[in-house]
Amino acid sequence: MPFPYTLPTTSTISYPAYFDSPLYPTLPLATSSHRGSLRNALKAHKRLSTAAAQAANIPFIIKQLESYLAHLLALYDTLTAGDAFFKDGARRLNTSWRAVLSARRVAAKEPPRIARPGLSYEIFWGISTLGYAYTLFARSQLRSVLAPTQGGEGSSSSSSGDAAAAAANSLNQATANLFTSASIFQHLLTRPLPPHASSWPPDLSLQVLSALSSLSLSAATLSAVTKQDPYPSYLALIAIESKQGGGKNKRGGGNEQKSKEWLYNPPAAPSGVRALLIARLCVAASDHAAKALGLLSTAEKSDAGKISEELLRYADSLRRVSRAKACRFLGIDAEAAGRVGEGISWIRGAKTILYASGSSSSSASAVGSLLRRKDEVWGADAGKLDEEKTLDALEARWEKLNDSVMFQKCPDVQELMGRIPTGRELHQTIKSWEPPKLDVGELRALRAAGNPGAEVVVEEEDSEEDTAAVGVDDGGDYAGRGGYY
């Protein structure tokens, strides 16, 4: 499950006060106009009261970001080409963005707004925000399949088939969006950095950006695995049935019947070569998450700043959940082949991985708290709680079978752990992300001396809380053409 990032908000800026372009006279104003629209959209998104409303608003945010980035990158290119210049006597350009990953101060309601100079700082924030948005888009698509809020529909075979097709489409789109997110963060690692980039917040450090790319790759791989995993759909049915009072009312009866059918006649789980392939995909997802955790832990110890504990815990949980899933699929294959004792040991090994190093599931208060807040923090545990439920159900079912019919010895868990296969990537190469660009017609319009199509956007006023930007230290003076890099 992707991490529930919070989209940042930003300060106001007027590019015509800093830049002139003889070749594209209206480009600075058009860029400011699109930035104002984006800023208003991000602030409005933040005020949306429900997670569902925010999820529905993400495509609009992505559209606003891509439109602004096309103009911002065009402005940057004209500056580097010498077709625009920094105005004489203008103040040094500073922009501020509210942190996403930096640990907030004690008792602070909001993470800090951190200001730094230069256009590169603005570009990195804009592109990274697009990466967060694509991750949140994928998260909403996965949640519609794995944690639906409505039920009781689709009792006929045709509607059930439509629902299955819709779920598969959502999973495909979520996987694609997570790969896009990974390639966006990867793109930032290839962009040129100004000399003062070492003073940027940890959100934009190369270590953290690389970690974010790895987290998206891990989540994308698990999203693809979910299509082959029959257990998440069962957990979703049980969750709906529980919310509707156990199917005692008319609306919930259909879900109760479907959950009982699933319990006694579950869909065929992958076995043989297919199960081994899925297990290797899970190992690859775990490796990506482990890499991300290592990078985040290194960044945490650097001078750039502290990383939020929530993200560090998520990376660790994602690493554990992915590897536990690999063991579960190996156990499913063993049980399907008649080796029930080995299957039980695989499940026990998965539970050991899931709660190793003091991460015990026996903490009833912690689990209870997570269950009470599950709707708000869905995905923040990387699916750890749902994986535990699946493992518990399989272990109980197989132990009952073994104790009454098979009577097989359960192999040593540590011996099985040495047989976990190596990882296999879902795609050997990730398609490079292409930044949005202005088309020929838009560039031609920007050459006009007037202001066609560049409306002046009235930006919302900063609240008292917003104006108290933290971290305005710009890292000192630096050399550069006009100070815009």
Short mmCIF file of C-alpha atoms in Angstrom, two decimals:
data_model
loop_
_atom_site.label_atom_id
_atom_site.label_comp_id
_atom_site.label_asym_id
_atom_site.label_seq_id
_atom_site.Cartn_x
_atom_site.Cartn_y
_atom_site.Cartn_z
CA MET A 1 0.00 0.00 0.00
CA PRO A 2 1.45 3.42 -0.92
CA PHE A 3 2.34 5.86 1.81
CA PRO A 4 -0.33 8.53 2.54
CA TYR A 5 1.75 11.62 1.76
CA THR A 6 0.35 15.06 2.52
CA LEU A 7 0.58 17.41 -0.44
CA PRO A 8 2.55 20.57 0.40
CA THR A 9 1.34 24.14 0.09
CA THR A 10 3.49 27.05 -1.01
CA SER A 11 4.01 30.79 -0.79
CA THR A 12 3.12 33.45 -3.35
CA ILE A 13 5.61 34.60 -5.98
CA SER A 14 5.46 36.99 -8.95
CA TYR A 15 7.95 36.04 -11.64
CA PRO A 16 7.58 39.31 -13.64
CA ALA A 17 9.17 41.08 -10.65
CA TYR A 18 12.34 39.02 -11.20
CA PHE A 19 12.58 38.06 -14.88
CA ASP A 20 12.36 39.63 -18.33
CA SER A 21 12.37 37.73 -21.61
CA PRO A 22 12.75 39.61 -24.92
CA LEU A 23 11.94 36.39 -26.81
CA TYR A 24 8.91 35.41 -24.72
CA PRO A 25 7.64 38.64 -23.12
CA THR A 26 4.58 37.06 -21.51
CA LEU A 27 6.27 33.89 -20.21
CA PRO A 28 7.05 35.21 -16.67
CA LEU A 29 3.45 36.41 -16.21
CA ALA A 30 1.97 33.19 -17.64
CA THR A 31 4.18 31.13 -15.31
CA SER A 32 3.04 33.21 -12.32
CA SER A 33 -0.57 32.78 -13.38
CA HIS A 34 -0.30 28.98 -13.50
CA ARG A 35 1.57 28.95 -10.20
CA GLY A 36 -1.22 30.98 -8.60
CA SER A 37 -3.80 28.49 -9.85
CA LEU A 38 -1.73 25.61 -8.46
CA ARG A 39 -1.27 27.33 -5.11
CA ASN A 40 -5.01 27.95 -4.76
CA ALA A 41 -5.71 24.33 -5.76
CA LEU A 42 -3.26 22.93 -3.19
CA LYS A 43 -4.73 25.09 -0.41
CA ALA A 44 -8.28 24.10 -1.38
CA HIS A 45 -7.24 20.42 -1.49
CA LYS A 46 -5.84 20.69 2.02
CA ARG A 47 -9.18 21.98 3.32
CA LEU A 48 -11.23 19.10 1.89
CA SER A 49 -12.85 17.39 4.85
CA THR A 50 -12.79 13.72 3.82
CA ALA A 51 -10.22 11.32 2.40
CA ALA A 52 -12.68 10.43 -0.38
CA ALA A 53 -12.99 14.06 -1.43
CA GLN A 54 -9.21 14.47 -1.50
CA ALA A 55 -8.80 11.27 -3.52
CA ALA A 56 -11.32 12.48 -6.09
CA ASN A 57 -9.46 15.79 -6.34
CA ILE A 58 -6.02 14.29 -7.09
CA PRO A 59 -6.44 14.16 -10.91
CA PHE A 60 -7.18 17.91 -10.88
CA ILE A 61 -4.06 18.55 -8.80
CA ILE A 62 -1.97 16.51 -11.25
CA LYS A 63 -3.35 18.56 -14.16
CA GLN A 64 -2.53 21.83 -12.38
CA LEU A 65 0.98 20.64 -11.54
CA GLU A 66 1.76 19.52 -15.07
CA SER A 67 0.48 22.79 -16.54
CA TYR A 68 2.58 24.86 -14.13
CA LEU A 69 5.69 22.70 -14.59
CA ALA A 70 5.49 23.08 -18.37
CA HIS A 71 5.67 26.87 -17.98
CA LEU A 72 8.23 26.78 -15.17
CA LEU A 73 10.61 24.54 -17.09
CA ALA A 74 10.15 26.69 -20.20
CA LEU A 75 11.16 29.73 -18.13
CA TYR A 76 14.19 27.86 -16.79
CA ASP A 77 15.23 26.82 -20.31
CA THR A 78 15.00 30.38 -21.63
CA LEU A 79 17.15 31.55 -18.73
CA THR A 80 19.83 28.95 -19.36
CA ALA A 81 19.75 29.72 -23.10
CA GLY A 82 20.16 33.45 -22.50
CA ASP A 83 16.71 34.29 -23.91
CA ALA A 84 15.61 35.64 -20.52
CA PHE A 85 17.49 37.42 -17.76
CA PHE A 86 17.27 38.40 -14.13
CA LYS A 87 16.15 42.03 -13.69
CA ASP A 88 18.75 44.46 -12.45
CA GLY A 89 18.01 45.60 -8.93
CA ALA A 90 15.48 42.85 -8.25
CA ARG A 91 15.57 41.08 -4.94
CA ARG A 92 16.92 37.56 -4.78
CA LEU A 93 14.24 35.05 -5.71
CA ASN A 94 13.08 33.01 -2.71
CA THR A 95 10.21 30.53 -2.62
CA SER A 96 8.92 28.52 0.33
CA TRP A 97 7.16 25.17 0.47
CA ARG A 98 5.67 23.33 3.40
CA ALA A 99 7.71 20.24 4.22
CA VAL A 100 6.28 16.79 3.51
CA LEU A 101 8.83 14.39 4.99
CA SER A 102 10.74 16.54 7.47
CA ALA A 103 9.91 15.80 11.08
CA ARG A 104 7.77 18.56 12.54
CA ARG A 105 8.72 20.43 15.67
CA VAL A 106 7.32 19.40 19.04
CA ALA A 107 3.71 20.61 19.49
CA ALA A 108 3.62 22.01 15.93
CA LYS A 109 0.28 21.55 14.20
CA GLU A 110 1.85 21.78 10.75
CA PRO A 111 5.24 20.87 9.30
CA PRO A 112 7.44 23.92 8.67
CA ARG A 113 7.44 26.03 5.53
CA ILE A 114 11.03 26.11 4.32
CA ALA A 115 12.29 28.91 2.07
CA ARG A 116 15.34 28.74 -0.15
CA PRO A 117 16.62 30.85 -3.06
CA GLY A 118 16.69 30.03 -6.75
CA LEU A 119 14.53 28.59 -9.48
CA SER A 120 16.02 25.10 -9.11
CA TYR A 121 14.54 24.89 -5.61
CA GLU A 122 11.11 25.69 -7.06
CA ILE A 123 11.53 23.12 -9.84
CA PHE A 124 12.54 20.34 -7.46
CA TRP A 125 9.56 21.06 -5.21
CA GLY A 126 7.12 21.20 -8.12
CA ILE A 127 8.31 17.91 -9.64
CA SER A 128 8.49 16.10 -6.30
CA THR A 129 4.95 17.24 -5.51
CA LEU A 130 3.85 15.66 -8.78
CA GLY A 131 5.52 12.42 -7.63
CA TYR A 132 3.55 12.56 -4.37
CA ALA A 133 0.34 13.23 -6.31
CA TYR A 134 0.77 10.19 -8.55
CA THR A 135 1.45 8.05 -5.46
CA LEU A 136 -1.76 9.33 -3.84
CA PHE A 137 -3.65 8.69 -7.08
CA ALA A 138 -2.48 5.06 -7.04
CA ARG A 139 -3.33 4.83 -3.35
CA SER A 140 -6.94 5.87 -4.00
CA GLN A 141 -7.25 3.31 -6.79
CA LEU A 142 -5.88 0.52 -4.59
CA ARG A 143 -8.13 1.54 -1.73
CA SER A 144 -11.21 1.30 -3.97
CA VAL A 145 -10.35 -2.40 -4.44
CA LEU A 146 -8.84 -3.39 -1.09
CA ALA A 147 -10.87 -1.24 1.31
CA PRO A 148 -14.25 -0.45 -0.31
CA THR A 149 -16.74 1.44 1.82
CA GLN A 150 -19.91 0.23 0.10
CA GLY A 151 -21.15 -3.28 -0.45
CA GLY A 152 -24.09 -5.51 -1.10
CA GLU A 153 -24.13 -4.94 -4.84
CA GLY A 154 -23.28 -7.13 -7.77
CA SER A 155 -25.04 -10.30 -6.71
CA SER A 156 -25.59 -11.41 -10.30
CA SER A 157 -22.87 -13.08 -12.27
CA SER A 158 -22.75 -10.31 -14.88
CA SER A 159 -22.35 -7.55 -12.30
CA SER A 160 -19.80 -9.64 -10.43
CA GLY A 161 -17.87 -9.98 -13.65
CA ASP A 162 -18.06 -6.22 -14.19
CA ALA A 163 -16.84 -5.62 -10.66
CA ALA A 164 -13.92 -8.00 -11.19
CA ALA A 165 -12.99 -6.27 -14.44
CA ALA A 166 -13.21 -2.85 -12.74
CA ALA A 167 -11.02 -4.07 -9.88
CA ALA A 168 -8.41 -5.45 -12.29
CA ASN A 169 -8.44 -2.15 -14.22
CA SER A 170 -7.95 -0.19 -10.99
CA LEU A 171 -5.02 -2.40 -10.01
CA ASN A 172 -3.43 -1.95 -13.44
CA GLN A 173 -3.84 1.81 -13.28
CA ALA A 174 -2.47 1.94 -9.73
CA THR A 175 0.60 -0.05 -10.79
CA ALA A 176 1.16 2.29 -13.75
CA ASN A 177 0.78 5.39 -11.55
CA LEU A 178 3.27 4.04 -9.02
CA PHE A 179 5.78 3.38 -11.78
CA THR A 180 5.22 6.97 -12.97
CA SER A 181 5.85 8.19 -9.42
CA ALA A 182 9.09 6.17 -9.25
CA SER A 183 10.31 7.57 -12.57
CA ILE A 184 9.48 11.13 -11.49
CA PHE A 185 11.62 10.84 -8.36
CA GLN A 186 14.30 9.11 -10.44
CA HIS A 187 14.24 12.04 -12.89
CA LEU A 188 15.07 14.46 -10.08
CA LEU A 189 18.29 12.54 -9.45
CA THR A 190 19.43 13.45 -12.97
CA ARG A 191 18.69 17.18 -12.79
CA PRO A 192 21.57 19.64 -12.26
CA LEU A 193 21.95 20.95 -8.72
CA PRO A 194 22.99 24.49 -7.75
CA PRO A 195 26.00 24.94 -5.43
CA HIS A 196 23.77 25.71 -2.43
CA ALA A 197 21.63 22.55 -2.77
CA SER A 198 23.35 21.07 0.29
CA SER A 199 21.28 23.47 2.41
CA TRP A 200 17.97 22.21 1.01
CA PRO A 201 15.58 20.35 3.34
CA PRO A 202 15.83 16.54 3.54
CA ASP A 203 12.71 16.27 1.36
CA LEU A 204 14.87 17.25 -1.64
CA SER A 205 18.12 15.49 -0.75
CA LEU A 206 19.35 12.95 -3.28
CA GLN A 207 19.25 10.16 -0.69
CA VAL A 208 15.59 10.80 0.14
CA LEU A 209 14.54 11.21 -3.50
CA SER A 210 16.21 7.89 -4.33
CA ALA A 211 14.44 6.32 -1.34
CA LEU A 212 11.07 7.66 -2.54
CA SER A 213 11.67 6.13 -5.97
CA SER A 214 12.46 2.77 -4.36
CA LEU A 215 9.32 2.95 -2.19
CA SER A 216 7.19 3.58 -5.28
CA LEU A 217 8.85 0.65 -7.08
CA SER A 218 8.18 -1.61 -4.10
CA ALA A 219 4.52 -0.55 -3.87
CA ALA A 220 4.10 -0.93 -7.65
CA THR A 221 5.42 -4.49 -7.51
CA LEU A 222 3.09 -5.41 -4.65
CA SER A 223 0.19 -3.81 -6.53
CA ALA A 224 0.85 -6.16 -9.45
CA VAL A 225 1.07 -9.11 -7.05
CA THR A 226 -2.34 -8.20 -5.59
CA LYS A 227 -3.99 -9.17 -8.89
CA GLN A 228 -2.86 -12.76 -8.27
CA ASP A 229 -3.67 -12.81 -4.56
CA PRO A 230 -7.21 -13.95 -3.63
CA TYR A 231 -6.90 -13.05 0.07
CA PRO A 232 -7.14 -9.22 0.04
CA SER A 233 -10.57 -9.42 -1.63
CA TYR A 234 -11.73 -11.75 1.16
CA LEU A 235 -10.52 -9.33 3.82
CA ALA A 236 -12.38 -6.51 2.04
CA LEU A 237 -15.61 -8.57 2.11
CA ILE A 238 -15.19 -9.30 5.80
CA ALA A 239 -14.53 -5.61 6.53
CA ILE A 240 -17.72 -4.55 4.71
CA GLU A 241 -19.75 -7.24 6.45
CA SER A 242 -18.42 -6.10 9.83
CA LYS A 243 -19.35 -2.47 9.11
CA GLN A 244 -22.86 -3.48 8.10
CA GLY A 245 -23.53 -5.47 11.25
CA GLY A 246 -22.47 -8.92 10.13
CA GLY A 247 -24.99 -9.14 7.28
CA LYS A 248 -28.03 -9.05 9.59
CA ASN A 249 -29.71 -6.36 7.52
CA LYS A 250 -30.91 -6.69 3.95
CA ARG A 251 -28.12 -4.57 2.54
CA GLY A 252 -25.36 -6.68 4.05
CA GLY A 253 -26.79 -10.10 3.28
CA GLY A 254 -25.12 -10.38 -0.11
CA ASN A 255 -21.71 -9.75 1.38
CA GLU A 256 -22.27 -12.31 4.12
CA GLN A 257 -23.19 -14.95 1.54
CA LYS A 258 -20.17 -14.10 -0.64
CA SER A 259 -17.81 -14.22 2.34
CA LYS A 260 -19.14 -17.64 3.36
CA GLU A 261 -18.75 -18.90 -0.20
CA TRP A 262 -15.19 -17.62 -0.22
CA LEU A 263 -14.44 -19.25 3.15
CA TYR A 264 -15.55 -22.73 2.08
CA ASN A 265 -14.76 -22.52 -1.63
CA PRO A 266 -11.94 -19.96 -2.04
CA PRO A 267 -10.56 -18.96 -5.45
CA ALA A 268 -7.64 -21.03 -6.62
CA ALA A 269 -4.43 -19.61 -5.18
CA PRO A 270 -1.33 -19.54 -7.39
CA SER A 271 0.84 -22.64 -7.20
CA GLY A 272 3.82 -24.21 -8.94
CA VAL A 273 5.91 -21.96 -11.19
CA ARG A 274 3.37 -19.14 -10.85
CA ALA A 275 3.63 -19.13 -7.06
CA LEU A 276 7.44 -19.10 -7.25
CA LEU A 277 7.33 -16.16 -9.67
CA ILE A 278 5.02 -14.18 -7.39
CA ALA A 279 7.22 -14.98 -4.39
CA ARG A 280 10.25 -13.64 -6.28
CA LEU A 281 8.33 -10.46 -7.13
CA CYS A 282 7.58 -10.04 -3.42
CA VAL A 283 11.27 -10.51 -2.58
CA ALA A 284 12.15 -7.81 -5.15
CA ALA A 285 9.58 -5.49 -3.52
CA SER A 286 11.18 -6.20 -0.14
CA ASP A 287 14.63 -5.43 -1.54
CA HIS A 288 13.42 -2.05 -2.86
CA ALA A 289 11.87 -1.23 0.50
CA ALA A 290 15.06 -2.28 2.31
CA LYS A 291 17.09 0.02 0.05
CA ALA A 292 14.69 2.88 0.78
CA LEU A 293 14.90 2.24 4.53
CA GLY A 294 18.70 2.30 4.38
CA LEU A 295 18.73 5.58 2.44
CA LEU A 296 16.20 7.20 4.77
CA SER A 297 18.14 6.05 7.83
CA THR A 298 21.34 7.51 6.38
CA ALA A 299 19.57 10.80 5.62
CA GLU A 300 18.19 10.79 9.16
CA LYS A 301 21.74 10.81 10.54
CA SER A 302 22.95 13.58 8.20
CA ASP A 303 22.91 17.31 8.78
CA ALA A 304 20.08 17.88 6.29
CA GLY A 305 17.38 17.35 8.92
CA LYS A 306 15.19 14.73 10.53
CA ILE A 307 12.88 12.47 8.56
CA SER A 308 9.38 11.81 9.90
CA GLU A 309 9.08 8.67 12.00
CA GLU A 310 5.92 7.70 10.11
CA LEU A 311 7.83 7.33 6.84
CA LEU A 312 10.65 5.35 8.47
CA ARG A 313 8.14 2.97 10.07
CA TYR A 314 6.31 2.61 6.76
CA ALA A 315 9.51 1.68 4.90
CA ASP A 316 10.33 -0.93 7.54
CA SER A 317 6.78 -2.33 7.46
CA LEU A 318 6.79 -2.46 3.66
CA ARG A 319 10.05 -4.42 3.74
CA ARG A 320 8.63 -6.91 6.24
CA VAL A 321 5.22 -7.26 4.58
CA SER A 322 6.76 -7.90 1.16
CA ARG A 323 9.05 -10.63 2.46
CA ALA A 324 6.25 -12.15 4.54
CA LYS A 325 4.09 -12.31 1.42
CA ALA A 326 6.89 -14.16 -0.37
CA CYS A 327 6.89 -16.78 2.41
CA ARG A 328 3.10 -16.99 2.28
CA PHE A 329 3.05 -17.75 -1.45
CA LEU A 330 5.77 -20.37 -0.97
CA GLY A 331 3.62 -21.87 1.78
CA ILE A 332 0.53 -21.81 -0.46
CA ASP A 333 2.48 -23.71 -3.11
CA ALA A 334 3.69 -26.26 -0.57
CA GLU A 335 0.18 -26.84 0.80
CA ALA A 336 -1.26 -27.19 -2.72
CA ALA A 337 1.35 -29.90 -3.39
CA GLY A 338 0.30 -31.80 -0.26
CA ARG A 339 3.17 -30.61 1.97
CA VAL A 340 0.95 -29.11 4.65
CA GLY A 341 3.62 -29.28 7.36
CA GLU A 342 6.01 -27.28 5.20
CA GLY A 343 3.25 -24.81 4.42
CA ILE A 344 2.65 -24.23 8.14
CA SER A 345 6.35 -23.58 8.68
CA TRP A 346 6.37 -21.05 5.83
CA ILE A 347 3.48 -19.24 7.49
CA ARG A 348 5.26 -19.25 10.83
CA GLY A 349 8.38 -17.92 9.13
CA ALA A 350 6.31 -15.14 7.55
CA LYS A 351 4.94 -14.16 10.95
CA THR A 352 8.46 -14.15 12.38
CA ILE A 353 9.57 -11.75 9.63
CA LEU A 354 6.51 -9.59 10.11
CA TYR A 355 7.09 -9.03 13.81
CA ALA A 356 10.82 -9.54 14.32
CA SER A 357 13.00 -7.28 16.49
CA GLY A 358 10.39 -6.45 19.06
CA SER A 359 7.62 -5.67 16.56
CA SER A 360 5.20 -8.00 18.30
CA SER A 361 1.56 -8.39 17.39
CA SER A 362 0.78 -9.10 21.03
CA SER A 363 0.48 -5.41 21.84
CA ALA A 364 -3.30 -5.29 22.02
CA SER A 365 -3.43 -1.57 22.72
CA ALA A 366 -1.30 -0.71 19.69
CA VAL A 367 -3.29 -2.98 17.38
CA GLY A 368 -6.57 -1.71 18.79
CA SER A 369 -5.52 1.88 18.26
CA LEU A 370 -4.55 1.09 14.67
CA LEU A 371 -7.90 -0.61 14.05
CA ARG A 372 -9.80 2.39 15.42
CA ARG A 373 -7.89 4.73 13.13
CA LYS A 374 -7.77 2.39 10.14
CA ASP A 375 -10.00 4.53 7.91
CA GLU A 376 -7.75 7.55 8.40
CA VAL A 377 -4.38 5.80 8.13
CA TRP A 378 -5.17 3.16 5.54
CA GLY A 379 -1.90 2.19 3.92
CA ALA A 380 0.34 3.77 6.55
CA ASP A 381 1.23 0.30 7.91
CA ALA A 382 1.99 -0.99 4.36
CA GLY A 383 -0.75 -3.62 4.79
CA LYS A 384 0.88 -5.16 7.85
CA LEU A 385 -2.34 -5.70 9.79
CA ASP A 386 -4.15 -7.28 6.83
CA GLU A 387 -1.21 -9.58 6.15
CA GLU A 388 -1.28 -10.69 9.78
CA LYS A 389 -4.98 -11.55 9.46
CA THR A 390 -4.30 -13.60 6.33
CA LEU A 391 -1.41 -15.47 7.94
CA ASP A 392 -3.46 -16.22 11.07
CA ALA A 393 -6.35 -17.57 8.99
CA LEU A 394 -4.11 -19.81 6.87
CA GLU A 395 -2.16 -21.10 9.87
CA ALA A 396 -5.34 -22.01 11.75
CA ARG A 397 -6.86 -23.72 8.71
CA TRP A 398 -3.73 -25.72 7.84
CA GLU A 399 -3.00 -26.71 11.45
CA LYS A 400 -6.54 -28.10 11.73
CA LEU A 401 -6.01 -30.05 8.49
CA ASN A 402 -2.62 -31.35 9.62
CA ASP A 403 -3.80 -32.33 13.09
CA SER A 404 -6.83 -34.23 11.79
CA VAL A 405 -5.75 -35.68 8.43
CA MET A 406 -2.14 -35.21 7.31
CA PHE A 407 -0.05 -35.56 10.53
CA GLN A 408 3.06 -34.15 8.86
CA LYS A 409 6.09 -32.83 10.68
CA CYS A 410 6.68 -29.08 10.34
CA PRO A 411 10.24 -28.38 9.11
CA ASP A 412 12.53 -26.01 10.97
CA VAL A 413 11.62 -22.41 10.16
CA GLN A 414 15.23 -21.20 9.98
CA GLU A 415 16.04 -23.92 7.46
CA LEU A 416 13.18 -22.71 5.24
CA MET A 417 14.30 -19.09 5.49
CA GLY A 418 17.51 -20.07 3.74
CA ARG A 419 15.46 -21.32 0.80
CA ILE A 420 13.78 -17.99 0.02
CA PRO A 421 14.54 -17.31 -3.66
CA THR A 422 16.15 -14.19 -5.06
CA GLY A 423 14.01 -11.32 -6.24
CA ARG A 424 12.74 -10.77 -9.76
CA GLU A 425 11.83 -7.33 -11.10
CA LEU A 426 8.39 -6.78 -12.57
CA HIS A 427 10.04 -4.67 -15.31
CA GLN A 428 13.76 -4.77 -15.92
CA THR A 429 13.82 -1.09 -16.89
CA ILE A 430 11.54 1.75 -15.92
CA LYS A 431 10.39 4.15 -18.60
CA SER A 432 12.03 7.54 -18.11
CA TRP A 433 9.68 10.33 -17.15
CA GLU A 434 9.40 13.11 -19.69
CA PRO A 435 8.75 16.53 -18.11
CA PRO A 436 5.69 18.35 -19.52
CA LYS A 437 6.46 20.81 -22.31
CA LEU A 438 4.65 23.70 -23.95
CA ASP A 439 3.55 22.96 -27.49
CA VAL A 440 4.47 25.09 -30.49
CA GLY A 441 1.21 27.02 -30.39
CA GLU A 442 1.65 27.96 -26.73
CA LEU A 443 5.25 29.07 -27.32
CA ARG A 444 4.14 31.15 -30.30
CA ALA A 445 1.50 32.87 -28.16
CA LEU A 446 4.11 33.67 -25.49
CA ARG A 447 6.16 35.55 -28.09
CA ALA A 448 3.39 38.15 -28.38
CA ALA A 449 4.04 41.49 -26.76
CA GLY A 450 0.61 41.51 -25.15
CA ASN A 451 -0.77 38.93 -22.73
CA PRO A 452 -2.99 36.47 -24.61
CA GLY A 453 -4.41 33.73 -22.44
CA ALA A 454 -2.35 34.67 -19.38
CA GLU A 455 -5.00 35.69 -16.90
CA VAL A 456 -3.88 37.22 -13.63
CA VAL A 457 -4.91 34.73 -10.95
CA VAL A 458 -6.02 36.20 -7.66
CA GLU A 459 -4.23 34.11 -5.07
CA GLU A 460 -5.61 33.39 -1.64
CA GLU A 461 -4.14 35.35 1.22
CA ASP A 462 -1.82 33.49 3.57
CA SER A 463 -3.28 32.74 6.97
CA GLU A 464 -1.43 33.85 10.06
CA GLU A 465 -0.10 30.32 10.42
CA ASP A 466 1.10 30.26 6.80
CA THR A 467 2.98 33.54 7.04
CA ALA A 468 5.11 32.21 9.90
CA ALA A 469 7.45 30.40 7.53
CA VAL A 470 10.11 28.38 9.29
CA GLY A 471 13.59 27.80 7.94
CA VAL A 472 13.92 30.96 5.88
CA ASP A 473 17.70 30.74 6.09
CA ASP A 474 18.74 30.46 2.47
CA GLY A 475 22.09 28.83 3.04
CA GLY A 476 24.15 31.96 2.40
CA ASP A 477 25.10 33.84 -0.73
CA TYR A 478 26.24 31.99 -3.80
CA ALA A 479 27.61 32.83 -7.18
CA GLY A 480 25.42 32.50 -10.24
CA ARG A 481 24.01 34.33 -13.21
CA GLY A 482 21.49 36.65 -11.62
CA GLY A 483 20.83 34.27 -8.74
CA TYR A 484 18.04 32.36 -10.47
CA TYR A 485 19.52 28.87 -10.46
#
